[in-house]
Amino acid sequence: MPYNVSWESAVIPAGDHEVPARVYRSGSGAAGPVGVAGSSAPGVLVWAHGGSWHSGSVAEWHPALAHLASLTGATVVGVDYRLAPEHPHPAPLADVLAAVAWAHERAGGAPVVVGGDSAGATLAASAALVRRDAGLPLAGQVLAYPPIDPARGAASYHRDPEAFPRRSDLAAAWRAYRGGRGTGGGPGREVAGYSTPAEATDVAGVAPAALVVGALDPVVDDVRAYAHALVAAGVSVTLHELPGVGHGAFLGSPEFRRQVGVAYEEIRNVRQFDGSAR
């Protein structure tokens, strides 16, 4: 591994099943059950990988997650959540929530942040809303180019029909992930949890957010709109829009990951991670 990072496999209990995970610790990370000991430690970042909810794995994301741990000094917990279509919503969300709860139980008072890229970022944002609804602590959310609108109606989806991910491919991914519920957006949860933050009628009180997206990404208008909605609701938000960058950059671009690391540092600095942040 090219980074000063160690890692180990973990198994997270989640009701009637177990969720595989990998725990990454930087060389400067403190020791402990998930590599954290005490509230002065760099914190825990629970990360959900991308893959349109139907593909991807922690093993595929391994170099990127190791790099993220090296950049931030945080303990990074990569979650192998269940995938659609065999396991549609709310199964993937439930697995991410189980990982966040597991990290909180073992964090020794250090703050826990949820994050993800692409489909994983949608799950992370939804998990943050569920934690808010339940009155459970969460220090922040780091969201790399989450698709938000199942209807894919924004102008950025139509700018370049061949740009990845194509609008038609996202439609199929949304349908599989949402159990055939179609691609209608807007409020109204037919099943437990949120399949997308667009289903929330109110985002006030959710954990502070840092969003990162490329200016050429088809989902960029979704990300901008969600950032604006969070700001309007009084949530602490930073938005990083990178010129000349498309979708999927977290996996392939060290420079993009460095920007995600900056976003995590911004979340760390919200209320100085002093335990008062949700």
mmCIF file of C-alpha atoms in Angstrom:
data_model
loop_
_atom_site.group_PDB
_atom_site.id
_atom_site.type_symbol
_atom_site.label_atom_id
_atom_site.label_comp_id
_atom_site.label_asym_id
_atom_site.label_seq_id
_atom_site.Cartn_x
_atom_site.Cartn_y
_atom_site.Cartn_z
ATOM 1 C CA MET A 1 0.000 0.000 0.000
ATOM 2 C CA PRO A 2 1.578 3.321 -1.050
ATOM 3 C CA TYR A 3 0.183 5.255 1.912
ATOM 4 C CA ASN A 4 1.180 5.133 5.580
ATOM 5 C CA VAL A 5 -2.036 3.321 6.431
ATOM 6 C CA SER A 6 -2.933 0.015 8.030
ATOM 7 C CA TRP A 7 -6.233 -1.743 7.578
ATOM 8 C CA GLU A 8 -8.215 -4.696 8.797
ATOM 9 C CA SER A 9 -11.480 -6.386 7.966
ATOM 10 C CA ALA A 10 -14.466 -6.009 10.267
ATOM 11 C CA VAL A 11 -17.949 -7.475 10.533
ATOM 12 C CA ILE A 12 -20.766 -5.190 11.646
ATOM 13 C CA PRO A 13 -23.900 -6.757 13.214
ATOM 14 C CA ALA A 14 -27.047 -5.511 11.486
ATOM 15 C CA GLY A 15 -30.092 -7.305 12.832
ATOM 16 C CA ASP A 16 -30.560 -10.558 10.916
ATOM 17 C CA HIS A 17 -27.330 -10.257 8.936
ATOM 18 C CA GLU A 18 -23.788 -8.897 9.094
ATOM 19 C CA VAL A 19 -22.211 -6.108 7.063
ATOM 20 C CA PRO A 20 -18.606 -6.584 5.906
ATOM 21 C CA ALA A 21 -16.352 -3.562 6.300
ATOM 22 C CA ARG A 22 -12.731 -2.467 6.217
ATOM 23 C CA VAL A 23 -11.211 -0.175 8.822
ATOM 24 C CA TYR A 24 -8.352 2.068 7.687
ATOM 25 C CA ARG A 25 -6.031 3.863 10.113
ATOM 26 C CA SER A 26 -3.371 6.360 9.170
ATOM 27 C CA GLY A 27 0.111 6.043 10.648
ATOM 28 C CA SER A 28 -0.723 8.894 13.030
ATOM 29 C CA GLY A 29 -4.068 7.459 14.067
ATOM 30 C CA ALA A 30 -4.680 6.507 17.687
ATOM 31 C CA ALA A 31 -5.214 2.878 18.608
ATOM 32 C CA GLY A 32 -8.587 1.536 19.608
ATOM 33 C CA PRO A 33 -11.465 -0.695 18.481
ATOM 34 C CA VAL A 34 -11.918 1.380 15.308
ATOM 35 C CA GLY A 35 -8.638 3.235 15.622
ATOM 36 C CA VAL A 36 -9.972 6.079 17.762
ATOM 37 C CA ALA A 37 -9.410 6.818 21.429
ATOM 38 C CA GLY A 38 -10.843 9.918 23.017
ATOM 39 C CA SER A 39 -12.471 13.082 21.731
ATOM 40 C CA SER A 40 -9.136 14.640 20.718
ATOM 41 C CA ALA A 41 -8.564 11.993 18.028
ATOM 42 C CA PRO A 42 -9.098 12.888 14.346
ATOM 43 C CA GLY A 43 -12.462 11.160 14.281
ATOM 44 C CA VAL A 44 -14.159 8.405 12.309
ATOM 45 C CA LEU A 45 -15.373 8.717 8.726
ATOM 46 C CA VAL A 46 -17.876 6.030 7.712
ATOM 47 C CA TRP A 47 -17.725 5.818 3.906
ATOM 48 C CA ALA A 48 -20.245 4.349 1.451
ATOM 49 C CA HIS A 49 -18.769 3.566 -1.974
ATOM 50 C CA GLY A 50 -20.305 4.483 -5.309
ATOM 51 C CA GLY A 51 -21.526 2.172 -8.055
ATOM 52 C CA SER A 52 -25.117 3.240 -8.832
ATOM 53 C CA TRP A 53 -26.351 1.181 -5.854
ATOM 54 C CA HIS A 54 -25.900 -2.055 -7.836
ATOM 55 C CA SER A 55 -22.112 -2.446 -8.068
ATOM 56 C CA GLY A 56 -18.888 -1.528 -6.335
ATOM 57 C CA SER A 57 -17.247 -2.827 -3.188
ATOM 58 C CA VAL A 58 -14.821 -1.812 -0.487
ATOM 59 C CA ALA A 59 -12.213 -4.003 -2.173
ATOM 60 C CA GLU A 60 -12.558 -1.985 -5.396
ATOM 61 C CA TRP A 61 -12.421 1.271 -3.420
ATOM 62 C CA HIS A 62 -9.489 0.063 -1.290
ATOM 63 C CA PRO A 63 -6.735 2.376 -2.656
ATOM 64 C CA ALA A 64 -9.029 5.406 -2.560
ATOM 65 C CA LEU A 65 -10.120 4.739 1.022
ATOM 66 C CA ALA A 66 -6.559 4.147 2.159
ATOM 67 C CA HIS A 67 -5.560 7.445 0.560
ATOM 68 C CA LEU A 68 -8.467 9.209 2.285
ATOM 69 C CA ALA A 69 -7.361 7.856 5.671
ATOM 70 C CA SER A 70 -3.826 9.039 4.955
ATOM 71 C CA LEU A 71 -5.036 12.503 3.925
ATOM 72 C CA THR A 72 -7.320 13.096 6.893
ATOM 73 C CA GLY A 73 -5.763 11.132 9.749
ATOM 74 C CA ALA A 74 -9.260 9.844 10.441
ATOM 75 C CA THR A 75 -10.208 6.238 10.908
ATOM 76 C CA VAL A 76 -12.089 5.428 7.703
ATOM 77 C CA VAL A 77 -14.695 2.654 7.836
ATOM 78 C CA GLY A 78 -15.543 1.427 4.337
ATOM 79 C CA VAL A 79 -18.962 -0.246 4.238
ATOM 80 C CA ASP A 80 -19.854 -3.169 1.947
ATOM 81 C CA TYR A 81 -23.570 -2.427 2.016
ATOM 82 C CA ARG A 82 -26.014 -4.734 0.256
ATOM 83 C CA LEU A 83 -26.611 -3.998 -3.419
ATOM 84 C CA ALA A 84 -29.647 -3.659 -5.657
ATOM 85 C CA PRO A 85 -31.531 -5.185 -7.342
ATOM 86 C CA GLU A 86 -31.288 -8.156 -4.967
ATOM 87 C CA HIS A 87 -31.405 -5.781 -2.012
ATOM 88 C CA PRO A 88 -33.301 -2.594 -2.887
ATOM 89 C CA HIS A 89 -33.940 0.333 -0.589
ATOM 90 C CA PRO A 90 -34.043 0.423 2.395
ATOM 91 C CA ALA A 91 -31.470 -2.399 2.713
ATOM 92 C CA PRO A 92 -28.398 -0.369 1.600
ATOM 93 C CA LEU A 93 -29.395 2.530 3.834
ATOM 94 C CA ALA A 94 -29.939 0.196 6.784
ATOM 95 C CA ASP A 95 -26.414 -1.169 6.363
ATOM 96 C CA VAL A 96 -24.866 2.306 6.303
ATOM 97 C CA LEU A 97 -26.864 3.253 9.393
ATOM 98 C CA ALA A 98 -25.676 0.085 11.135
ATOM 99 C CA ALA A 99 -22.084 1.052 10.340
ATOM 100 C CA VAL A 100 -22.562 4.572 11.709
ATOM 101 C CA ALA A 101 -24.069 3.172 14.925
ATOM 102 C CA TRP A 102 -21.239 0.633 15.201
ATOM 103 C CA ALA A 103 -18.645 3.377 14.783
ATOM 104 C CA HIS A 104 -20.323 5.523 17.453
ATOM 105 C CA GLU A 105 -20.263 2.622 19.894
ATOM 106 C CA ARG A 106 -16.516 2.206 19.421
ATOM 107 C CA ALA A 107 -15.325 5.764 18.852
ATOM 108 C CA GLY A 108 -14.387 6.484 22.456
ATOM 109 C CA GLY A 109 -16.049 9.888 22.348
ATOM 110 C CA ALA A 110 -14.429 10.960 19.074
ATOM 111 C CA PRO A 111 -16.783 12.437 16.466
ATOM 112 C CA VAL A 112 -18.277 10.316 13.716
ATOM 113 C CA VAL A 113 -18.911 11.639 10.202
ATOM 114 C CA VAL A 114 -20.769 9.838 7.406
ATOM 115 C CA GLY A 115 -19.701 10.202 3.805
ATOM 116 C CA GLY A 116 -19.704 8.645 0.392
ATOM 117 C CA ASP A 117 -19.227 9.114 -3.310
ATOM 118 C CA SER A 118 -21.957 9.035 -5.969
ATOM 119 C CA ALA A 119 -24.645 6.518 -4.927
ATOM 120 C CA GLY A 120 -22.833 6.140 -1.621
ATOM 121 C CA ALA A 121 -23.132 9.876 -1.051
ATOM 122 C CA THR A 122 -26.886 9.631 -1.607
ATOM 123 C CA LEU A 123 -26.960 6.930 1.069
ATOM 124 C CA ALA A 124 -24.795 9.038 3.392
ATOM 125 C CA ALA A 125 -27.062 12.077 3.017
ATOM 126 C CA SER A 126 -30.109 9.906 3.660
ATOM 127 C CA ALA A 127 -28.440 8.374 6.718
ATOM 128 C CA ALA A 128 -27.766 11.848 8.093
ATOM 129 C CA LEU A 129 -31.471 12.660 7.816
ATOM 130 C CA VAL A 130 -32.467 9.428 9.563
ATOM 131 C CA ARG A 131 -30.016 10.184 12.383
ATOM 132 C CA ARG A 132 -31.523 13.660 12.696
ATOM 133 C CA ASP A 133 -35.068 12.278 12.789
ATOM 134 C CA ALA A 134 -34.089 9.875 15.561
ATOM 135 C CA GLY A 135 -32.266 12.535 17.578
ATOM 136 C CA LEU A 136 -28.984 10.635 17.282
ATOM 137 C CA PRO A 137 -25.578 12.361 17.148
ATOM 138 C CA LEU A 138 -23.655 12.849 13.948
ATOM 139 C CA ALA A 139 -20.761 15.277 13.566
ATOM 140 C CA GLY A 140 -21.131 15.846 9.841
ATOM 141 C CA GLN A 141 -21.558 14.524 6.328
ATOM 142 C CA VAL A 142 -19.093 14.602 3.424
ATOM 143 C CA LEU A 143 -20.859 14.104 0.108
ATOM 144 C CA ALA A 144 -18.990 13.589 -3.166
ATOM 145 C CA TYR A 145 -21.301 14.142 -6.170
ATOM 146 C CA PRO A 146 -24.525 12.518 -4.869
ATOM 147 C CA PRO A 147 -27.407 12.015 -7.314
ATOM 148 C CA ILE A 148 -30.391 13.565 -5.543
ATOM 149 C CA ASP A 149 -33.287 13.776 -8.023
ATOM 150 C CA PRO A 150 -34.601 10.456 -9.369
ATOM 151 C CA ALA A 151 -36.412 12.371 -12.129
ATOM 152 C CA ARG A 152 -33.059 13.732 -13.380
ATOM 153 C CA GLY A 153 -34.760 16.929 -14.447
ATOM 154 C CA ALA A 154 -31.992 19.516 -14.040
ATOM 155 C CA ALA A 155 -30.242 21.141 -16.983
ATOM 156 C CA SER A 156 -26.905 19.495 -16.179
ATOM 157 C CA TYR A 157 -28.373 16.090 -17.064
ATOM 158 C CA HIS A 158 -29.092 17.294 -20.601
ATOM 159 C CA ARG A 159 -25.880 19.237 -21.295
ATOM 160 C CA ASP A 160 -23.964 16.242 -22.694
ATOM 161 C CA PRO A 161 -26.116 13.147 -23.335
ATOM 162 C CA GLU A 162 -23.025 10.909 -23.450
ATOM 163 C CA ALA A 163 -21.433 12.157 -20.235
ATOM 164 C CA PHE A 164 -21.035 9.565 -17.484
ATOM 165 C CA PRO A 165 -23.391 8.641 -15.946
ATOM 166 C CA ARG A 166 -25.867 8.833 -18.794
ATOM 167 C CA ARG A 167 -29.361 9.966 -17.872
ATOM 168 C CA SER A 168 -30.904 6.681 -19.082
ATOM 169 C CA ASP A 169 -28.451 4.599 -17.066
ATOM 170 C CA LEU A 170 -29.236 6.592 -13.941
ATOM 171 C CA ALA A 171 -32.953 6.028 -14.529
ATOM 172 C CA ALA A 172 -32.404 2.265 -14.513
ATOM 173 C CA ALA A 173 -30.183 2.524 -11.432
ATOM 174 C CA TRP A 174 -32.769 4.553 -9.520
ATOM 175 C CA ARG A 175 -35.534 2.053 -10.408
ATOM 176 C CA ALA A 176 -33.467 -0.936 -9.276
ATOM 177 C CA TYR A 177 -32.350 0.782 -6.073
ATOM 178 C CA ARG A 178 -35.856 1.956 -5.205
ATOM 179 C CA GLY A 179 -37.408 -1.462 -5.807
ATOM 180 C CA GLY A 180 -39.184 -0.554 -9.031
ATOM 181 C CA ARG A 181 -40.777 2.567 -7.588
ATOM 182 C CA GLY A 182 -39.880 4.557 -10.687
ATOM 183 C CA THR A 183 -38.067 7.837 -10.974
ATOM 184 C CA GLY A 184 -40.511 10.322 -9.496
ATOM 185 C CA GLY A 185 -38.918 12.829 -7.152
ATOM 186 C CA GLY A 186 -40.221 14.874 -4.278
ATOM 187 C CA PRO A 187 -41.440 14.167 -0.743
ATOM 188 C CA GLY A 188 -43.279 11.053 0.319
ATOM 189 C CA ARG A 189 -41.592 7.989 1.791
ATOM 190 C CA GLU A 190 -43.357 4.756 0.929
ATOM 191 C CA VAL A 191 -40.816 2.692 2.888
ATOM 192 C CA ALA A 192 -38.684 3.266 5.942
ATOM 193 C CA GLY A 193 -35.955 5.839 5.651
ATOM 194 C CA TYR A 194 -35.134 8.076 2.712
ATOM 195 C CA SER A 195 -34.125 6.693 -0.678
ATOM 196 C CA THR A 196 -32.938 10.225 -1.461
ATOM 197 C CA PRO A 197 -32.742 13.477 0.502
ATOM 198 C CA ALA A 198 -35.283 14.844 -1.998
ATOM 199 C CA GLU A 199 -37.908 12.921 -0.028
ATOM 200 C CA ALA A 200 -37.347 15.059 3.063
ATOM 201 C CA THR A 201 -39.911 17.818 3.491
ATOM 202 C CA ASP A 202 -37.515 19.664 5.810
ATOM 203 C CA VAL A 203 -33.720 19.361 6.110
ATOM 204 C CA ALA A 204 -33.301 21.710 9.072
ATOM 205 C CA GLY A 205 -31.222 20.321 11.916
ATOM 206 C CA VAL A 206 -29.301 17.795 9.834
ATOM 207 C CA ALA A 207 -25.562 17.441 10.461
ATOM 208 C CA PRO A 208 -23.172 19.997 8.901
ATOM 209 C CA ALA A 209 -22.374 19.134 5.289
ATOM 210 C CA ALA A 210 -19.448 19.491 2.909
ATOM 211 C CA LEU A 211 -20.214 18.732 -0.736
ATOM 212 C CA VAL A 212 -17.706 18.139 -3.544
ATOM 213 C CA VAL A 213 -18.605 17.891 -7.232
ATOM 214 C CA GLY A 214 -17.082 18.464 -10.657
ATOM 215 C CA ALA A 215 -18.450 21.244 -12.843
ATOM 216 C CA LEU A 216 -18.868 18.788 -15.760
ATOM 217 C CA ASP A 217 -20.719 16.171 -13.689
ATOM 218 C CA PRO A 218 -24.292 15.475 -14.843
ATOM 219 C CA VAL A 219 -25.402 15.584 -11.188
ATOM 220 C CA VAL A 220 -23.831 18.992 -10.489
ATOM 221 C CA ASP A 221 -27.180 20.817 -10.515
ATOM 222 C CA ASP A 222 -28.552 18.294 -8.000
ATOM 223 C CA VAL A 223 -25.605 18.997 -5.711
ATOM 224 C CA ARG A 224 -25.946 22.760 -6.043
ATOM 225 C CA ALA A 225 -29.673 22.585 -5.325
ATOM 226 C CA TYR A 226 -29.177 20.409 -2.241
ATOM 227 C CA ALA A 227 -26.465 22.721 -0.936
ATOM 228 C CA HIS A 228 -28.797 25.690 -1.367
ATOM 229 C CA ALA A 229 -31.627 23.826 0.401
ATOM 230 C CA LEU A 230 -29.347 23.052 3.344
ATOM 231 C CA VAL A 231 -28.189 26.665 3.575
ATOM 232 C CA ALA A 232 -31.789 27.893 3.450
ATOM 233 C CA ALA A 233 -32.592 25.539 6.341
ATOM 234 C CA GLY A 234 -29.761 26.965 8.461
ATOM 235 C CA VAL A 235 -27.381 24.032 8.084
ATOM 236 C CA SER A 236 -23.633 24.719 8.037
ATOM 237 C CA VAL A 237 -22.559 23.941 4.444
ATOM 238 C CA THR A 238 -19.502 24.187 2.205
ATOM 239 C CA LEU A 239 -19.668 23.451 -1.521
ATOM 240 C CA HIS A 240 -16.585 22.678 -3.607
ATOM 241 C CA GLU A 241 -17.162 22.732 -7.368
ATOM 242 C CA LEU A 242 -14.092 21.663 -9.344
ATOM 243 C CA PRO A 243 -13.718 23.014 -12.901
ATOM 244 C CA GLY A 244 -13.161 20.546 -15.715
ATOM 245 C CA VAL A 245 -14.048 17.502 -13.573
ATOM 246 C CA GLY A 246 -16.724 14.914 -14.337
ATOM 247 C CA HIS A 247 -18.377 12.109 -12.384
ATOM 248 C CA GLY A 248 -16.509 9.302 -10.620
ATOM 249 C CA ALA A 249 -13.377 11.283 -9.810
ATOM 250 C CA PHE A 250 -13.125 10.037 -6.220
ATOM 251 C CA LEU A 251 -12.057 6.615 -7.428
ATOM 252 C CA GLY A 252 -9.548 7.706 -10.058
ATOM 253 C CA SER A 253 -8.189 11.099 -9.086
ATOM 254 C CA PRO A 254 -5.836 11.690 -6.129
ATOM 255 C CA GLU A 255 -6.396 15.418 -6.580
ATOM 256 C CA PHE A 256 -10.131 14.999 -6.191
ATOM 257 C CA ARG A 257 -9.580 12.918 -3.052
ATOM 258 C CA ARG A 258 -7.419 15.704 -1.675
ATOM 259 C CA GLN A 259 -10.391 18.021 -2.104
ATOM 260 C CA VAL A 260 -12.561 15.509 -0.249
ATOM 261 C CA GLY A 261 -9.937 15.537 2.488
ATOM 262 C CA VAL A 262 -10.228 19.335 2.640
ATOM 263 C CA ALA A 263 -13.992 18.940 2.924
ATOM 264 C CA TYR A 264 -13.532 16.568 5.858
ATOM 265 C CA GLU A 265 -11.235 19.072 7.556
ATOM 266 C CA GLU A 266 -13.933 21.713 7.159
ATOM 267 C CA ILE A 267 -16.415 19.414 8.885
ATOM 268 C CA ARG A 268 -13.867 18.739 11.623
ATOM 269 C CA ASN A 269 -13.600 22.455 12.246
ATOM 270 C CA VAL A 270 -17.325 22.969 12.657
ATOM 271 C CA ARG A 271 -17.661 23.732 16.379
ATOM 272 C CA GLN A 272 -14.125 22.299 16.687
ATOM 273 C CA PHE A 273 -15.531 18.768 16.899
ATOM 274 C CA ASP A 274 -16.121 19.542 20.576
ATOM 275 C CA GLY A 275 -19.063 17.236 20.997
ATOM 276 C CA SER A 276 -21.641 19.975 20.517
ATOM 277 C CA ALA A 277 -22.010 19.240 16.812
ATOM 278 C CA ARG A 278 -24.825 16.885 15.955
#
